Every structure is written in structure tokens, then in C-alpha cells.
Amino acid sequence: SSGINEFLGVLRNSRGRLGKKSYNNLETRLSCYNADEMWFAMMFSFGDLGFFLSIFSMIAIILYFVTSSDSGSLIIDIISANGDQEPPVLQRLFWAIMEGATATALLAAGGTDSLKALQTASVITGLPYTILLCFMCISLWRALAMECNDIDPYGPDFAAGLLDPFTELRPDLWAGILREIFLTPYTLYRVAKELDSKCTAVMVFLVSGISLFTFVILLIAEYCIEMTGLLALSLVFYLFFVCMVAANRVAVRLNKGINGNPVEDFFVCLFAYPVASVQMRETLFGKGTVQLMPSLIPEVIPEEEEEEEDERMSKV
């Protein structure tokens, strides 16, 4: 309603004042308007099309909010109807009215401040789903690749999964992750020594260790001394350390024939480098690889064992 009132107020003003242009008509000044007027000022900066674009944009915004509210009402109605895909129309109308009344009450009670709070809350709650959608896209791509036989669903995989610390009761795994927070450079040394040479392993150990140590020191100094820019510099060293971990994870994957790509390796190491370090250590020096998916092919019993089993059951 506030947008419509603002729109009507803007239309009552003179068109010459809206969207003031520079002397060469290439730029439109919007800073002299408040946030509600900027949109219409930008529409009227297109000259004679401004009136049409303003009307069209308002209709599009209204349709967007109406359809969004209708979809939300349908979902709530289906949930309240115990999953019925065709709930009663009156019940759906009830939820639509309740949603509109709740939004109106919030705006009337808090004004623009409440609207800003709702917008901030929607952004905060939507951010985790963005990360989940990224994982879902990767999962969908892998499922399609398995369906097209581009990926062997029964191929090798890391001995420790990324979500194992959160889904399994394994104190040894938790202890290993805590240890790898500080000892990842040593694990990288062992991995490089196993897959390459001792000289390369020493270089990897020194570079990764110095990068991690410098990152921690700069991060502490950022909050202990008054010097700007240390946080950004510490992140540079952390990214360099992450690249070292990711490079070694790529090497382990290629050595063991594990499916994946360097982009996934980088982001795994960026957000959970201790888990990635545990994966490399367990795969190379521990349990080795495991099967990506459990086999669905039933175990074939030899004929002799089957006959013996039949005789035993007949005697019973």
C-alpha cells in the first residue's frame, strides 16, 4: 500500500522533475530522491515511456506479491490439511487472509523499521539454503552422471566422509579432526612423501606450515594491535594454505581413482580442511578406500554350498 501511495504521489508531480539528467543526457541523478521515489524516477528517465513503464512495473510487482502469497497460502493449507493436495478452498482463503492480516499488523505496528527487520530476517534465513542448494546441485549432477554411466556408483571413495563427524558416534574421528586443526602440515608432508618424493614433501611441509602459522599470528594481531589490513593479509595466507591442502587432496583422489574435481576439493578444504586432512590420512595410511555405494547385486552362492544348505534344512 505504501508503494502504491508513493506511486500516485509521484505521478502527481511534474514529469520534468523526475529523473533529472546530466547536460549530455547520459546520466540520471537519483540521489536527490528517497528510496521509494528512486524506482519511479528511473522509469521516467526513459522519457515518454516513463509513464507506461511505471504502470507496467507496478502491475508486475502486484502480481509477484499476489502469486507469492497465493503459493505460501497453498503450502500452509496443504500442511494443515495433513498433506492433502486438494485442500478446501475456504481453508486456503482463510490462510491467505491470515497472512495478509499478519503482514499488515506488523507494518502498522513497526512501520518501515519492521519492514527492514523482516527483510534482514529473510536474507539471514535464506543464506543457509544457498549453501544447501550448492550441495544439491552437485548431488544432482553426480546422480545424473551415475545414471549415464559416466561415474561408477560402486567405485572407490574416501574412507571418511565429510558428514561422518556429524552423523556417526566416533570419538577417534573427532579426536583426529581436532588434531588436524594444527597438524595438517605434517599430514601433507606424509602424503607428499608417499605420492612424490621426500624433497617435495619437505617443501610442502614448510610452505603449508608457514602459511598456517602466519594466518593464525596475523589473525591474533588484528585484535591485539591497532593496525588495519592484517585481517585481509591473514586471509591471503589462509587461501594459500587451502590451495596446498586442495592440491594434495587432488593427488590422493587421482592416485586412488576417486571421483571428484578440483573445484570440489578447493571448497572442501576452504570450509573444512581438518576433515579433508583426515580423509587423506585415513585413505593413504589407514583403512584405505571404501565403496561409494553399497552393492545391490545379491551374493552368488556356489551350487555345492546351496545343495549342502538344502540338505541341512531338509534334515531340520
PDB file of C-alpha atoms in Angstrom:
ATOM      1  CA  SER A   1       0.000   0.000   0.000  1.00  0.00           C
ATOM      2  CA  SER A   2       2.870   2.379   0.756  1.00  0.00           C
ATOM      3  CA  GLY A   3       4.322   1.703  -2.689  1.00  0.00           C
ATOM      4  CA  ILE A   4       1.000   2.477  -4.380  1.00  0.00           C
ATOM      5  CA  ASN A   5       0.587   5.705  -2.410  1.00  0.00           C
ATOM      6  CA  GLU A   6       4.120   6.705  -3.274  1.00  0.00           C
ATOM      7  CA  PHE A   7       3.459   5.867  -6.898  1.00  0.00           C
ATOM      8  CA  LEU A   8       0.339   8.037  -7.014  1.00  0.00           C
ATOM      9  CA  GLY A   9       2.181  10.872  -5.313  1.00  0.00           C
ATOM     10  CA  VAL A  10       4.998  10.682  -7.825  1.00  0.00           C
ATOM     11  CA  LEU A  11       2.592  10.722 -10.743  1.00  0.00           C
ATOM     12  CA  ARG A  12       1.045  13.912  -9.421  1.00  0.00           C
ATOM     13  CA  ASN A  13       4.409  15.622  -9.655  1.00  0.00           C
ATOM     14  CA  SER A  14       5.685  17.131 -12.859  1.00  0.00           C
ATOM     15  CA  ARG A  15       7.454  14.855 -15.245  1.00  0.00           C
ATOM     16  CA  GLY A  16      10.250  17.333 -15.719  1.00  0.00           C
ATOM     17  CA  ARG A  17      11.372  16.918 -12.139  1.00  0.00           C
ATOM     18  CA  LEU A  18      11.586  13.145 -12.315  1.00  0.00           C
ATOM     19  CA  GLY A  19      14.904  11.565 -13.153  1.00  0.00           C
ATOM     20  CA  LYS A  20      16.942  14.688 -13.701  1.00  0.00           C
ATOM     21  CA  LYS A  21      19.521  14.132 -16.394  1.00  0.00           C
ATOM     22  CA  SER A  22      23.002  15.497 -16.865  1.00  0.00           C
ATOM     23  CA  TYR A  23      23.852  18.064 -19.511  1.00  0.00           C
ATOM     24  CA  ASN A  24      24.648  15.324 -22.039  1.00  0.00           C
ATOM     25  CA  ASN A  25      21.505  13.289 -21.187  1.00  0.00           C
ATOM     26  CA  LEU A  26      23.633  10.222 -20.480  1.00  0.00           C
ATOM     27  CA  GLU A  27      23.208  10.111 -16.704  1.00  0.00           C
ATOM     28  CA  THR A  28      20.160  10.332 -14.461  1.00  0.00           C
ATOM     29  CA  ARG A  29      20.530  11.670 -10.938  1.00  0.00           C
ATOM     30  CA  LEU A  30      18.679   9.619  -8.324  1.00  0.00           C
ATOM     31  CA  SER A  31      20.493  10.655  -5.152  1.00  0.00           C
ATOM     32  CA  CYS A  32      18.092  13.549  -4.553  1.00  0.00           C
ATOM     33  CA  TYR A  33      15.188  11.119  -4.031  1.00  0.00           C
ATOM     34  CA  ASN A  34      14.412   8.757  -1.219  1.00  0.00           C
ATOM     35  CA  ALA A  35      14.360   5.000  -1.663  1.00  0.00           C
ATOM     36  CA  ASP A  36      10.639   4.894  -2.525  1.00  0.00           C
ATOM     37  CA  GLU A  37      10.915   7.504  -5.271  1.00  0.00           C
ATOM     38  CA  MET A  38      14.079   6.238  -6.951  1.00  0.00           C
ATOM     39  CA  TRP A  39      12.340   3.485  -8.901  1.00  0.00           C
ATOM     40  CA  PHE A  40       9.788   5.814 -10.467  1.00  0.00           C
ATOM     41  CA  ALA A  41      12.447   8.427 -11.114  1.00  0.00           C
ATOM     42  CA  MET A  42      14.447   5.841 -13.012  1.00  0.00           C
ATOM     43  CA  MET A  43      11.344   4.826 -15.007  1.00  0.00           C
ATOM     44  CA  PHE A  44      10.637   8.434 -16.009  1.00  0.00           C
ATOM     45  CA  SER A  45      14.247   8.880 -17.071  1.00  0.00           C
ATOM     46  CA  PHE A  46      13.306   6.888 -20.194  1.00  0.00           C
ATOM     47  CA  GLY A  47      11.347   9.858 -21.482  1.00  0.00           C
ATOM     48  CA  ASP A  48       7.878   9.304 -22.907  1.00  0.00           C
ATOM     49  CA  LEU A  49       7.960   5.624 -21.923  1.00  0.00           C
ATOM     50  CA  GLY A  50       8.243   6.560 -18.243  1.00  0.00           C
ATOM     51  CA  PHE A  51       4.510   6.646 -17.544  1.00  0.00           C
ATOM     52  CA  PHE A  52       3.933   3.285 -19.256  1.00  0.00           C
ATOM     53  CA  LEU A  53       6.917   1.653 -17.543  1.00  0.00           C
ATOM     54  CA  SER A  54       5.775   2.908 -14.130  1.00  0.00           C
ATOM     55  CA  ILE A  55       2.282   1.466 -14.584  1.00  0.00           C
ATOM     56  CA  PHE A  56       3.676  -1.788 -16.004  1.00  0.00           C
ATOM     57  CA  SER A  57       6.214  -2.214 -13.202  1.00  0.00           C
ATOM     58  CA  MET A  58       3.564  -1.650 -10.520  1.00  0.00           C
ATOM     59  CA  ILE A  59       1.310  -4.277 -12.101  1.00  0.00           C
ATOM     60  CA  ALA A  60       4.241  -6.719 -12.259  1.00  0.00           C
ATOM     61  CA  ILE A  61       5.109  -6.101  -8.578  1.00  0.00           C
ATOM     62  CA  ILE A  62       1.492  -6.592  -7.518  1.00  0.00           C
ATOM     63  CA  LEU A  63       1.260  -9.844  -9.493  1.00  0.00           C
ATOM     64  CA  TYR A  64       4.509 -11.025  -7.943  1.00  0.00           C
ATOM     65  CA  PHE A  65       3.306 -10.447  -4.398  1.00  0.00           C
ATOM     66  CA  VAL A  66      -0.147 -11.893  -5.100  1.00  0.00           C
ATOM     67  CA  THR A  67       1.238 -15.085  -6.631  1.00  0.00           C
ATOM     68  CA  SER A  68       3.858 -15.414  -3.866  1.00  0.00           C
ATOM     69  CA  SER A  69       1.189 -15.032  -1.185  1.00  0.00           C
ATOM     70  CA  ASP A  70      -1.042 -17.495  -3.010  1.00  0.00           C
ATOM     71  CA  SER A  71       1.767 -20.073  -3.183  1.00  0.00           C
ATOM     72  CA  GLY A  72       2.557 -19.623   0.504  1.00  0.00           C
ATOM     73  CA  SER A  73      -1.118 -19.993   1.411  1.00  0.00           C
ATOM     74  CA  LEU A  74      -1.352 -23.182  -0.646  1.00  0.00           C
ATOM     75  CA  ILE A  75       1.682 -24.718   1.079  1.00  0.00           C
ATOM     76  CA  ILE A  76       0.417 -23.862   4.556  1.00  0.00           C
ATOM     77  CA  ASP A  77      -3.033 -25.140   3.603  1.00  0.00           C
ATOM     78  CA  ILE A  78      -1.649 -28.470   2.393  1.00  0.00           C
ATOM     79  CA  ILE A  79       0.397 -28.873   5.586  1.00  0.00           C
ATOM     80  CA  SER A  80      -2.603 -28.056   7.792  1.00  0.00           C
ATOM     81  CA  ALA A  81      -4.734 -30.472   5.739  1.00  0.00           C
ATOM     82  CA  ASN A  82      -2.368 -33.335   6.599  1.00  0.00           C
ATOM     83  CA  GLY A  83      -0.805 -33.456   3.137  1.00  0.00           C
ATOM     84  CA  ASP A  84      -3.989 -33.317   1.087  1.00  0.00           C
ATOM     85  CA  GLN A  85      -3.079 -31.989  -2.367  1.00  0.00           C
ATOM     86  CA  GLU A  86      -6.600 -30.645  -2.918  1.00  0.00           C
ATOM     87  CA  PRO A  87      -7.487 -28.847   0.338  1.00  0.00           C
ATOM     88  CA  PRO A  88     -10.764 -26.947   0.759  1.00  0.00           C
ATOM     89  CA  VAL A  89     -10.936 -23.565  -0.926  1.00  0.00           C
ATOM     90  CA  LEU A  90     -12.342 -21.831   2.166  1.00  0.00           C
ATOM     91  CA  GLN A  91      -9.433 -23.113   4.245  1.00  0.00           C
ATOM     92  CA  ARG A  92      -6.966 -21.767   1.689  1.00  0.00           C
ATOM     93  CA  LEU A  93      -8.786 -18.425   1.710  1.00  0.00           C
ATOM     94  CA  PHE A  94      -8.535 -18.371   5.498  1.00  0.00           C
ATOM     95  CA  TRP A  95      -4.759 -18.787   5.429  1.00  0.00           C
ATOM     96  CA  ALA A  96      -4.387 -16.123   2.716  1.00  0.00           C
ATOM     97  CA  ILE A  97      -6.366 -13.636   4.819  1.00  0.00           C
ATOM     98  CA  MET A  98      -4.374 -14.532   7.939  1.00  0.00           C
ATOM     99  CA  GLU A  99      -1.061 -13.979   6.130  1.00  0.00           C
ATOM    100  CA  GLY A 100      -2.204 -10.606   4.821  1.00  0.00           C
ATOM    101  CA  ALA A 101      -3.548  -9.559   8.221  1.00  0.00           C
ATOM    102  CA  THR A 102      -0.297 -10.579   9.944  1.00  0.00           C
ATOM    103  CA  ALA A 103       1.832  -8.615   7.463  1.00  0.00           C
ATOM    104  CA  THR A 104      -0.461  -5.583   7.758  1.00  0.00           C
ATOM    105  CA  ALA A 105      -0.315  -5.705  11.559  1.00  0.00           C
ATOM    106  CA  LEU A 106       3.472  -5.882  11.547  1.00  0.00           C
ATOM    107  CA  LEU A 107       3.788  -2.949   9.154  1.00  0.00           C
ATOM    108  CA  ALA A 108       1.216  -0.893  11.046  1.00  0.00           C
ATOM    109  CA  ALA A 109       2.886  -1.547  14.393  1.00  0.00           C
ATOM    110  CA  GLY A 110       6.509  -1.076  13.383  1.00  0.00           C
ATOM    111  CA  GLY A 111       6.410   0.966  10.188  1.00  0.00           C
ATOM    112  CA  THR A 112       9.471   0.997   7.943  1.00  0.00           C
ATOM    113  CA  ASP A 113      11.705  -0.304  10.733  1.00  0.00           C
ATOM    114  CA  SER A 114       9.710  -3.528  10.953  1.00  0.00           C
ATOM    115  CA  LEU A 115       9.879  -3.886   7.171  1.00  0.00           C
ATOM    116  CA  LYS A 116      13.662  -3.570   7.264  1.00  0.00           C
ATOM    117  CA  ALA A 117      13.791  -6.127  10.083  1.00  0.00           C
ATOM    118  CA  LEU A 118      11.691  -8.572   8.050  1.00  0.00           C
ATOM    119  CA  GLN A 119      13.902  -8.082   5.000  1.00  0.00           C
ATOM    120  CA  THR A 120      17.024  -8.694   7.066  1.00  0.00           C
ATOM    121  CA  ALA A 121      15.495 -11.807   8.634  1.00  0.00           C
ATOM    122  CA  SER A 122      14.548 -13.202   5.216  1.00  0.00           C
ATOM    123  CA  VAL A 123      18.110 -12.708   3.949  1.00  0.00           C
ATOM    124  CA  ILE A 124      19.623 -14.339   7.043  1.00  0.00           C
ATOM    125  CA  THR A 125      17.314 -17.353   6.905  1.00  0.00           C
ATOM    126  CA  GLY A 126      17.829 -17.734   3.158  1.00  0.00           C
ATOM    127  CA  LEU A 127      21.633 -17.766   3.303  1.00  0.00           C
ATOM    128  CA  PRO A 128      21.977 -21.349   4.673  1.00  0.00           C
ATOM    129  CA  TYR A 129      19.661 -22.602   1.942  1.00  0.00           C
ATOM    130  CA  THR A 130      22.010 -21.105  -0.635  1.00  0.00           C
ATOM    131  CA  ILE A 131      24.780 -23.366   0.624  1.00  0.00           C
ATOM    132  CA  LEU A 132      22.404 -26.349   0.684  1.00  0.00           C
ATOM    133  CA  LEU A 133      21.367 -25.614  -2.900  1.00  0.00           C
ATOM    134  CA  CYS A 134      25.026 -25.743  -3.964  1.00  0.00           C
ATOM    135  CA  PHE A 135      25.356 -29.201  -2.407  1.00  0.00           C
ATOM    136  CA  MET A 136      22.074 -30.265  -4.021  1.00  0.00           C
ATOM    137  CA  CYS A 137      23.320 -29.157  -7.446  1.00  0.00           C
ATOM    138  CA  ILE A 138      26.469 -31.258  -7.032  1.00  0.00           C
ATOM    139  CA  SER A 139      24.406 -34.223  -5.811  1.00  0.00           C
ATOM    140  CA  LEU A 140      22.038 -33.912  -8.783  1.00  0.00           C
ATOM    141  CA  TRP A 141      24.956 -33.728 -11.204  1.00  0.00           C
ATOM    142  CA  ARG A 142      26.524 -36.848  -9.713  1.00  0.00           C
ATOM    143  CA  ALA A 143      23.215 -38.726  -9.761  1.00  0.00           C
ATOM    144  CA  LEU A 144      22.749 -37.902 -13.451  1.00  0.00           C
ATOM    145  CA  ALA A 145      26.353 -38.877 -14.179  1.00  0.00           C
ATOM    146  CA  MET A 146      25.779 -42.247 -12.467  1.00  0.00           C
ATOM    147  CA  GLU A 147      22.581 -42.710 -14.461  1.00  0.00           C
ATOM    148  CA  CYS A 148      24.515 -42.126 -17.696  1.00  0.00           C
ATOM    149  CA  ASN A 149      27.349 -44.452 -16.552  1.00  0.00           C
ATOM    150  CA  ASP A 150      29.852 -41.591 -16.527  1.00  0.00           C
ATOM    151  CA  ILE A 151      30.559 -42.361 -12.861  1.00  0.00           C
ATOM    152  CA  ASP A 152      30.875 -45.840 -11.411  1.00  0.00           C
ATOM    153  CA  PRO A 153      28.433 -45.924  -8.482  1.00  0.00           C
ATOM    154  CA  TYR A 154      30.394 -48.790  -6.943  1.00  0.00           C
ATOM    155  CA  GLY A 155      33.789 -47.146  -7.356  1.00  0.00           C
ATOM    156  CA  PRO A 156      36.205 -46.120  -4.575  1.00  0.00           C
ATOM    157  CA  ASP A 157      35.616 -43.295  -2.128  1.00  0.00           C
ATOM    158  CA  PHE A 158      37.403 -41.709   0.836  1.00  0.00           C
ATOM    159  CA  ALA A 159      37.433 -43.797   3.999  1.00  0.00           C
ATOM    160  CA  ALA A 160      35.960 -40.899   5.995  1.00  0.00           C
ATOM    161  CA  GLY A 161      33.001 -38.902   4.695  1.00  0.00           C
ATOM    162  CA  LEU A 162      32.605 -35.163   5.101  1.00  0.00           C
ATOM    163  CA  LEU A 163      29.497 -35.603   7.241  1.00  0.00           C
ATOM    164  CA  ASP A 164      30.750 -38.547   9.294  1.00  0.00           C
ATOM    165  CA  PRO A 165      31.742 -36.327  12.274  1.00  0.00           C
ATOM    166  CA  PHE A 166      28.122 -35.128  12.482  1.00  0.00           C
ATOM    167  CA  THR A 167      26.313 -38.394  11.737  1.00  0.00           C
ATOM    168  CA  GLU A 168      28.396 -41.063  13.490  1.00  0.00           C
ATOM    169  CA  LEU A 169      29.468 -41.567  17.074  1.00  0.00           C
ATOM    170  CA  ARG A 170      33.215 -41.918  16.501  1.00  0.00           C
ATOM    171  CA  PRO A 171      35.403 -40.324  19.186  1.00  0.00           C
ATOM    172  CA  ASP A 172      38.529 -41.353  17.285  1.00  0.00           C
ATOM    173  CA  LEU A 173      37.338 -39.369  14.263  1.00  0.00           C
ATOM    174  CA  TRP A 174      36.555 -36.324  16.392  1.00  0.00           C
ATOM    175  CA  ALA A 175      39.965 -36.524  18.035  1.00  0.00           C
ATOM    176  CA  GLY A 176      41.597 -36.789  14.612  1.00  0.00           C
ATOM    177  CA  ILE A 177      39.811 -33.684  13.364  1.00  0.00           C
ATOM    178  CA  LEU A 178      40.867 -31.690  16.418  1.00  0.00           C
ATOM    179  CA  ARG A 179      44.444 -32.869  15.930  1.00  0.00           C
ATOM    180  CA  GLU A 180      44.445 -31.960  12.232  1.00  0.00           C
ATOM    181  CA  ILE A 181      43.482 -28.367  13.004  1.00  0.00           C
ATOM    182  CA  PHE A 182      47.123 -27.832  13.960  1.00  0.00           C
ATOM    183  CA  LEU A 183      48.932 -30.832  12.409  1.00  0.00           C
ATOM    184  CA  THR A 184      47.646 -30.649   8.845  1.00  0.00           C
ATOM    185  CA  PRO A 185      51.094 -29.579   7.506  1.00  0.00           C
ATOM    186  CA  TYR A 186      52.569 -32.810   8.886  1.00  0.00           C
ATOM    187  CA  THR A 187      49.829 -34.858   7.200  1.00  0.00           C
ATOM    188  CA  LEU A 188      50.570 -33.042   3.947  1.00  0.00           C
ATOM    189  CA  TYR A 189      54.239 -33.943   4.406  1.00  0.00           C
ATOM    190  CA  ARG A 190      53.351 -37.642   4.750  1.00  0.00           C
ATOM    191  CA  VAL A 191      51.015 -37.505   1.734  1.00  0.00           C
ATOM    192  CA  ALA A 192      53.585 -35.776  -0.474  1.00  0.00           C
ATOM    193  CA  LYS A 193      56.293 -38.203   0.655  1.00  0.00           C
ATOM    194  CA  GLU A 194      54.050 -41.173  -0.163  1.00  0.00           C
ATOM    195  CA  LEU A 195      52.975 -39.915  -3.572  1.00  0.00           C
ATOM    196  CA  ASP A 196      56.038 -37.944  -4.697  1.00  0.00           C
ATOM    197  CA  SER A 197      59.456 -37.529  -3.087  1.00  0.00           C
ATOM    198  CA  LYS A 198      60.918 -36.535   0.230  1.00  0.00           C
ATOM    199  CA  CYS A 199      62.270 -33.268  -1.187  1.00  0.00           C
ATOM    200  CA  THR A 200      58.774 -32.290  -2.373  1.00  0.00           C
ATOM    201  CA  ALA A 201      57.332 -33.371   0.971  1.00  0.00           C
ATOM    202  CA  VAL A 202      59.707 -31.085   2.884  1.00  0.00           C
ATOM    203  CA  MET A 203      58.816 -28.149   0.667  1.00  0.00           C
ATOM    204  CA  VAL A 204      55.094 -28.808   1.089  1.00  0.00           C
ATOM    205  CA  PHE A 205      55.533 -29.057   4.870  1.00  0.00           C
ATOM    206  CA  LEU A 206      57.439 -25.768   5.110  1.00  0.00           C
ATOM    207  CA  VAL A 207      55.155 -23.774   2.819  1.00  0.00           C
ATOM    208  CA  SER A 208      51.903 -25.058   4.330  1.00  0.00           C
ATOM    209  CA  GLY A 209      53.208 -24.759   7.893  1.00  0.00           C
ATOM    210  CA  ILE A 210      54.439 -21.195   7.418  1.00  0.00           C
ATOM    211  CA  SER A 211      51.150 -20.219   5.730  1.00  0.00           C
ATOM    212  CA  LEU A 212      49.009 -21.666   8.533  1.00  0.00           C
ATOM    213  CA  PHE A 213      51.233 -20.224  11.268  1.00  0.00           C
ATOM    214  CA  THR A 214      51.263 -16.772   9.647  1.00  0.00           C
ATOM    215  CA  PHE A 215      47.493 -16.851   9.252  1.00  0.00           C
ATOM    216  CA  VAL A 216      46.999 -17.546  12.957  1.00  0.00           C
ATOM    217  CA  ILE A 217      49.537 -14.914  14.031  1.00  0.00           C
ATOM    218  CA  LEU A 218      48.039 -12.194  11.830  1.00  0.00           C
ATOM    219  CA  LEU A 219      44.547 -13.106  12.971  1.00  0.00           C
ATOM    220  CA  ILE A 220      45.565 -12.700  16.604  1.00  0.00           C
ATOM    221  CA  ALA A 221      47.467  -9.490  15.872  1.00  0.00           C
ATOM    222  CA  GLU A 222      44.376  -7.984  14.230  1.00  0.00           C
ATOM    223  CA  TYR A 223      42.652  -7.904  17.609  1.00  0.00           C
ATOM    224  CA  CYS A 224      45.700  -7.168  19.740  1.00  0.00           C
ATOM    225  CA  ILE A 225      47.331  -4.226  17.982  1.00  0.00           C
ATOM    226  CA  GLU A 226      45.794  -1.236  16.249  1.00  0.00           C
ATOM    227  CA  MET A 227      46.801  -1.874  12.660  1.00  0.00           C
ATOM    228  CA  THR A 228      44.381  -2.083   9.762  1.00  0.00           C
ATOM    229  CA  GLY A 229      44.732  -4.569   6.924  1.00  0.00           C
ATOM    230  CA  LEU A 230      46.021  -7.517   8.948  1.00  0.00           C
ATOM    231  CA  LEU A 231      42.772  -9.445   8.574  1.00  0.00           C
ATOM    232  CA  ALA A 232      42.897  -9.225   4.780  1.00  0.00           C
ATOM    233  CA  LEU A 233      46.559 -10.254   4.781  1.00  0.00           C
ATOM    234  CA  SER A 234      45.809 -13.226   7.048  1.00  0.00           C
ATOM    235  CA  LEU A 235      43.078 -14.391   4.661  1.00  0.00           C
ATOM    236  CA  VAL A 236      45.607 -14.314   1.814  1.00  0.00           C
ATOM    237  CA  PHE A 237      47.867 -16.715   3.723  1.00  0.00           C
ATOM    238  CA  TYR A 238      44.873 -18.892   4.613  1.00  0.00           C
ATOM    239  CA  LEU A 239      43.832 -19.162   0.962  1.00  0.00           C
ATOM    240  CA  PHE A 240      47.383 -20.114   0.051  1.00  0.00           C
ATOM    241  CA  PHE A 241      47.296 -22.816   2.733  1.00  0.00           C
ATOM    242  CA  VAL A 242      43.923 -24.044   1.437  1.00  0.00           C
ATOM    243  CA  CYS A 243      45.341 -24.323  -2.078  1.00  0.00           C
ATOM    244  CA  MET A 244      48.154 -26.514  -0.743  1.00  0.00           C
ATOM    245  CA  VAL A 245      45.675 -28.813   1.022  1.00  0.00           C
ATOM    246  CA  ALA A 246      43.428 -28.958  -2.041  1.00  0.00           C
ATOM    247  CA  ALA A 247      46.353 -29.837  -4.323  1.00  0.00           C
ATOM    248  CA  ASN A 248      47.263 -32.773  -2.102  1.00  0.00           C
ATOM    249  CA  ARG A 249      43.624 -33.918  -1.946  1.00  0.00           C
ATOM    250  CA  VAL A 250      43.528 -33.883  -5.748  1.00  0.00           C
ATOM    251  CA  ALA A 251      46.679 -36.006  -5.815  1.00  0.00           C
ATOM    252  CA  VAL A 252      45.162 -38.535  -3.401  1.00  0.00           C
ATOM    253  CA  ARG A 253      41.968 -38.724  -5.450  1.00  0.00           C
ATOM    254  CA  LEU A 254      43.826 -39.340  -8.683  1.00  0.00           C
ATOM    255  CA  ASN A 255      46.072 -41.929  -7.035  1.00  0.00           C
ATOM    256  CA  LYS A 256      43.139 -43.910  -5.653  1.00  0.00           C
ATOM    257  CA  GLY A 257      40.778 -43.359  -8.591  1.00  0.00           C
ATOM    258  CA  ILE A 258      38.212 -41.466  -6.501  1.00  0.00           C
ATOM    259  CA  ASN A 259      35.677 -39.411  -8.420  1.00  0.00           C
ATOM    260  CA  GLY A 260      35.658 -35.622  -7.987  1.00  0.00           C
ATOM    261  CA  ASN A 261      37.023 -32.384  -9.365  1.00  0.00           C
ATOM    262  CA  PRO A 262      39.446 -29.671  -8.174  1.00  0.00           C
ATOM    263  CA  VAL A 263      36.650 -27.160  -7.514  1.00  0.00           C
ATOM    264  CA  GLU A 264      35.022 -29.501  -5.003  1.00  0.00           C
ATOM    265  CA  ASP A 265      38.407 -30.172  -3.423  1.00  0.00           C
ATOM    266  CA  PHE A 266      39.054 -26.455  -3.008  1.00  0.00           C
ATOM    267  CA  PHE A 267      35.751 -25.683  -1.315  1.00  0.00           C
ATOM    268  CA  VAL A 268      36.000 -28.741   0.931  1.00  0.00           C
ATOM    269  CA  CYS A 269      39.421 -27.577   2.093  1.00  0.00           C
ATOM    270  CA  LEU A 270      38.248 -23.968   2.377  1.00  0.00           C
ATOM    271  CA  PHE A 271      35.452 -24.735   4.820  1.00  0.00           C
ATOM    272  CA  ALA A 272      36.641 -27.989   6.429  1.00  0.00           C
ATOM    273  CA  TYR A 273      40.353 -28.526   5.902  1.00  0.00           C
ATOM    274  CA  PRO A 274      40.735 -30.695   9.070  1.00  0.00           C
ATOM    275  CA  VAL A 275      38.162 -33.150   7.681  1.00  0.00           C
ATOM    276  CA  ALA A 276      39.938 -33.175   4.315  1.00  0.00           C
ATOM    277  CA  SER A 277      43.219 -33.884   6.109  1.00  0.00           C
ATOM    278  CA  VAL A 278      41.634 -36.787   7.997  1.00  0.00           C
ATOM    279  CA  GLN A 279      40.294 -38.143   4.706  1.00  0.00           C
ATOM    280  CA  MET A 280      43.740 -38.150   3.127  1.00  0.00           C
ATOM    281  CA  ARG A 281      45.388 -39.716   6.191  1.00  0.00           C
ATOM    282  CA  GLU A 282      42.797 -42.472   6.558  1.00  0.00           C
ATOM    283  CA  THR A 283      42.788 -43.243   2.836  1.00  0.00           C
ATOM    284  CA  LEU A 284      46.560 -43.483   2.440  1.00  0.00           C
ATOM    285  CA  PHE A 285      47.699 -44.742   5.842  1.00  0.00           C
ATOM    286  CA  GLY A 286      44.580 -46.162   7.454  1.00  0.00           C
ATOM    287  CA  LYS A 287      41.550 -48.030   6.180  1.00  0.00           C
ATOM    288  CA  GLY A 288      42.137 -47.236   2.516  1.00  0.00           C
ATOM    289  CA  THR A 289      39.211 -46.580   0.203  1.00  0.00           C
ATOM    290  CA  VAL A 290      35.637 -47.705   0.666  1.00  0.00           C
ATOM    291  CA  GLN A 291      32.889 -48.406  -1.835  1.00  0.00           C
ATOM    292  CA  LEU A 292      30.996 -45.326  -2.981  1.00  0.00           C
ATOM    293  CA  MET A 293      27.629 -47.082  -2.798  1.00  0.00           C
ATOM    294  CA  PRO A 294      26.699 -50.470  -1.329  1.00  0.00           C
ATOM    295  CA  SER A 295      26.360 -53.129  -3.975  1.00  0.00           C
ATOM    296  CA  LEU A 296      22.794 -54.049  -4.862  1.00  0.00           C
ATOM    297  CA  ILE A 297      23.813 -57.274  -6.603  1.00  0.00           C
ATOM    298  CA  PRO A 298      22.994 -60.273  -4.384  1.00  0.00           C
ATOM    299  CA  GLU A 299      25.861 -62.523  -3.452  1.00  0.00           C
ATOM    300  CA  VAL A 300      26.038 -65.629  -5.656  1.00  0.00           C
ATOM    301  CA  ILE A 301      26.157 -68.868  -3.620  1.00  0.00           C
ATOM    302  CA  PRO A 302      28.043 -71.768  -5.226  1.00  0.00           C
ATOM    303  CA  GLU A 303      25.891 -74.732  -6.192  1.00  0.00           C
ATOM    304  CA  GLU A 304      27.677 -77.126  -3.809  1.00  0.00           C
ATOM    305  CA  GLU A 305      27.092 -74.850  -0.827  1.00  0.00           C
ATOM    306  CA  GLU A 306      23.486 -74.402  -1.906  1.00  0.00           C
ATOM    307  CA  GLU A 307      22.928 -78.184  -2.044  1.00  0.00           C
ATOM    308  CA  GLU A 308      24.504 -78.622   1.386  1.00  0.00           C
ATOM    309  CA  GLU A 309      22.272 -75.897   2.758  1.00  0.00           C
ATOM    310  CA  ASP A 310      19.194 -77.605   1.266  1.00  0.00           C
ATOM    311  CA  GLU A 311      20.148 -80.965   2.806  1.00  0.00           C
ATOM    312  CA  ARG A 312      20.700 -79.368   6.184  1.00  0.00           C
ATOM    313  CA  MET A 313      17.342 -77.633   6.061  1.00  0.00           C
ATOM    314  CA  SER A 314      15.579 -80.853   4.973  1.00  0.00           C
ATOM    315  CA  LYS A 315      17.012 -82.689   7.958  1.00  0.00           C
ATOM    316  CA  VAL A 316      15.822 -79.980  10.253  1.00  0.00           C
TER     317      VAL A 316
END
